[in-house]
Structure formats: C-alpha cells, structure tokens
XYZ file of C-alpha atoms in Angstrom:
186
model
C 16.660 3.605 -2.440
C 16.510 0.068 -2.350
C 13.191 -2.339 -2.156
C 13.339 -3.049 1.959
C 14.060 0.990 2.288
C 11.690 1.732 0.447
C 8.862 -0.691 1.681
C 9.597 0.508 5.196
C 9.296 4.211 4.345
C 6.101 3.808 2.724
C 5.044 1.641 5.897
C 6.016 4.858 7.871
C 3.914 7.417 5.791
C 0.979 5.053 6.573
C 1.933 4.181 10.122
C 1.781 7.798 10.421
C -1.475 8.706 9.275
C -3.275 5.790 11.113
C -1.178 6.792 14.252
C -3.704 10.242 13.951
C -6.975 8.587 13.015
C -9.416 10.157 15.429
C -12.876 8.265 16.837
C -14.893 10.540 14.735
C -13.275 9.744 11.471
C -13.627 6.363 10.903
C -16.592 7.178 8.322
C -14.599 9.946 6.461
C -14.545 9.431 2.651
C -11.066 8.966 1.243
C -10.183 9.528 -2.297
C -10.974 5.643 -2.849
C -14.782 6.222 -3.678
C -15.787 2.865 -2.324
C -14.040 2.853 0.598
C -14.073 5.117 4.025
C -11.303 5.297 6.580
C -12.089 2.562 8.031
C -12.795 0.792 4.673
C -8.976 1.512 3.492
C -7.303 0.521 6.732
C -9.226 -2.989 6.398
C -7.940 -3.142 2.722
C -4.116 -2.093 4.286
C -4.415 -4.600 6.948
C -5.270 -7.574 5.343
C -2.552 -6.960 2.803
C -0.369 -6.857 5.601
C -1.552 -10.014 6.551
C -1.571 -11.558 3.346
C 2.727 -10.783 3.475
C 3.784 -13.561 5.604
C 2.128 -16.255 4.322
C 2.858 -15.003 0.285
C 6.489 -14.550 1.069
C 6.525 -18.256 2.895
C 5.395 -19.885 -0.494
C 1.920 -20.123 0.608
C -0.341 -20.346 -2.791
C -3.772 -18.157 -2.499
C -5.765 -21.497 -2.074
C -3.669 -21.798 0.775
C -4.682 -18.264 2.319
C -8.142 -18.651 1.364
C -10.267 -16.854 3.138
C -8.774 -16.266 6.664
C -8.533 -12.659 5.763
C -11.958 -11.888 4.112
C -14.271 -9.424 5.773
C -13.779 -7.095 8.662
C -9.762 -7.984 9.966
C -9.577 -4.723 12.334
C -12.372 -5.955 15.085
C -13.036 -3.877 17.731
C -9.306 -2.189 18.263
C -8.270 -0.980 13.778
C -5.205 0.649 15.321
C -4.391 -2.215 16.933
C -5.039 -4.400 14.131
C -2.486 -2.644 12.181
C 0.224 -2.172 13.902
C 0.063 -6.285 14.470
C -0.491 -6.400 11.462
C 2.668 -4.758 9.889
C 4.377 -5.708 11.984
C 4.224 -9.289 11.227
C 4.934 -8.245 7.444
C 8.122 -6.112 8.339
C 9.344 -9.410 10.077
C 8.437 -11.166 6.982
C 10.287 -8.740 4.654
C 13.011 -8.652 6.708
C 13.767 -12.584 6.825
C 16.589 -13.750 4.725
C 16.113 -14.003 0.991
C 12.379 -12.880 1.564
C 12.768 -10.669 -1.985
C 14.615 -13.438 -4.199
C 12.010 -16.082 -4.492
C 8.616 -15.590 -6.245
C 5.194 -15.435 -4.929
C 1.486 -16.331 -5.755
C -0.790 -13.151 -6.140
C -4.105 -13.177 -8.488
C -2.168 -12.453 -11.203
C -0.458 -15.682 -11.488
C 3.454 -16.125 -10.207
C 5.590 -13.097 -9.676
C 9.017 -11.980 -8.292
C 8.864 -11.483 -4.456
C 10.994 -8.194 -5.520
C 7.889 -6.993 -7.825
C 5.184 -8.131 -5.321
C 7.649 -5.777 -2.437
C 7.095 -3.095 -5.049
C 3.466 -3.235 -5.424
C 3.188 -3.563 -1.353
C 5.047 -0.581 -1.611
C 3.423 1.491 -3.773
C 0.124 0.503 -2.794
C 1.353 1.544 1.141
C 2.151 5.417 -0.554
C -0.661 5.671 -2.610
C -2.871 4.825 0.776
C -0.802 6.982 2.612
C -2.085 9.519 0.825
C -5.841 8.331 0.504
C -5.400 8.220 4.083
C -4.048 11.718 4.649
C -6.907 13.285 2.470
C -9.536 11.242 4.451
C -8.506 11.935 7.877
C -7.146 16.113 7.056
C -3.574 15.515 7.429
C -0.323 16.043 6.279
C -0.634 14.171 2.584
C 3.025 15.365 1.563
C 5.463 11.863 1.333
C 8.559 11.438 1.474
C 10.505 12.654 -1.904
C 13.104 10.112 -2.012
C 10.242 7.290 -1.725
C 8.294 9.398 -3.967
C 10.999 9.648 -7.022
C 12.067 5.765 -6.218
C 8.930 4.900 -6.539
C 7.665 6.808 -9.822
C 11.174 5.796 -10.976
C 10.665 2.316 -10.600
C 6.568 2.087 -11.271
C 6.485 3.974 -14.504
C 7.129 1.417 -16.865
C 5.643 -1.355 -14.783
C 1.877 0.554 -14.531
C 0.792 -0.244 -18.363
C 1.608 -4.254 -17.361
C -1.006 -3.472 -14.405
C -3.964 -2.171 -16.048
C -5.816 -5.388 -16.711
C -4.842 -6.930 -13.545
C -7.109 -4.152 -11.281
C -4.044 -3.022 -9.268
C -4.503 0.577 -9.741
C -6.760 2.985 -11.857
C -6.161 4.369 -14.975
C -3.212 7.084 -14.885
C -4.661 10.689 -15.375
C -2.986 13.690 -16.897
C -0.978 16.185 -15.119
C 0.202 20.051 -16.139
C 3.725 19.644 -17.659
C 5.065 21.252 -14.661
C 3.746 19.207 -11.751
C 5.720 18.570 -9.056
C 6.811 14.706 -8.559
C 4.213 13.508 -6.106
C 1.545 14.811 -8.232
C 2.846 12.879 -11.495
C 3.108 9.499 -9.242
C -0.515 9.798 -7.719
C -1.575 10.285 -11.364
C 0.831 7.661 -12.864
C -1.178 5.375 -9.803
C -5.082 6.660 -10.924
C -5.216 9.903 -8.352
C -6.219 13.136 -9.285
C-alpha cells in the first residue's frame, strides 16, 4: 500500500467513526486520558488544517496560531469533513509527498510527515471507536502497512511527543493489537 492509499484509508476509518458520533457523546472519554470526543476530533481537525499550509512550504511561524483553541465551532462534524477535505486536496496535488515540510521537530520529508498524518488518523480511529462504542476493528492492509512501515521509525519518535511509549503485547497478538501497542495503546 502506498503513502496516498494509505493516508486516505486511515482518513476513512476516522471519517467513519465521526460520521456516527451521536449528540450525547461528545463528553465520552476516549482512550486519550486528556482528551474526550470532542477533545480528539479538535486535535484531528486542526491537523487537518495544519496539511495545506505544511505541504505549501508554510514554516510553523507562518501557521501560528490560526488553529489554536476550539476549530470545530458550533457544527464538529462539519468542521471535519471541511476540514479533510481541504487536506485530501492538499495530498493529492502534484509532488505534495517529494518536498519536505516544517513540523516541531525541525525539517522532515513530506513522505514521513504523510506517514505520521497517517498513523496518527488510525490510531484516532481507534480512540475514536472506543469513545463513541463502535466498530474499533481497521482495516488490515492499512494496519500491516502501517506497523510495517512505523516500527522502526517509533524509537526516532519518543523524544519528539508524537506517540506514547510502546507497551507489551502476548507473543500471539493479532496485528492491530501489536500496532496500537507499537503507537502507546493498551
């Protein structure tokens, strides 16, 4: 699976739990201690935002702080489907995964940056899924691209605050459990 398959699938398994947020859940603790449901789509939403203007060359003094604070308003469904949508378009413009970007941890490769968006789009998926009582299964292929390609990135990660430390698994769990662990779930 390549990066642009991949960052779309993951954008699906969120899409999908978000899609089935009801009005009473918005409070619901998700497996992300300090944030609720409403909490994590804020976190999704401004990363979506943040996409555009990364992949356009834009540095993070340039950002700022446009997307600080509550980005969902009044209408968080609404918010994110704008919202990813504007970083699908931004993924899918020519060369978007050759150049390099600015994140907080200095200069990276779009391509690495796609894979963190990625993961981080999964993971959530799943935080999302245990907050909200849904389906939390993902999609396998995305699931064995993704511990496939994260594995030996994750110790690189650790200082930078990306994801929490990996936990142990049983030596016979099944592939979604060994990437939520590789990624700090239990």
């Amino acid at each position: 699976m390549q990066l642009l398959t991949a960052h779309r699938t993951a954008m699906a398994e969120f899409d999908a739990r978000v899609q089935r947020i009801e009005a009473t859940q918005w409070d619901n603790p998700t497996p992300c201690t300090e944030w609720d449901v409403r909490d994590l789509l804020n976190h999704l939403v401004g990363e979506q935002l943040w996409a555009p203007w990364l992949l356009d060359g834009a540095t993070l003094d340039e950002v700022g702080d446009r997307f600080d604070g509550d980005v969902l308003g009044a209408d968080p469904v609404g918010a994110w489907n704008a919202a990813a949508d504007a970083a699908r378009r931004a993924w899918d413009a020519p060369g978007a995964t050759s150049g390099e970007v600015n994140v907080t941890g200095g200069v990276i490769p779009a391509e690495d940056y796609g894979w963190q968006m990625t993961a981080d789009l999964a993971v959530h998926a799943w935080d999302l899924a245990r907050g909200i009582g849904a389906d939390e299964r993902l999609n396998p292929e995305l699931v064995t691209e993704l511990h496939a390609v994260l594995a030996p990135q994750v110790p690189a990660w650790q200082d930078l605050g990306i994801f929490a430390a990996p936990r142990e698994v049983p030596p016979d769990a099944d592939e979604q459990t060994r990437l939520l662990a590789l990624l700090g779930r239990s």
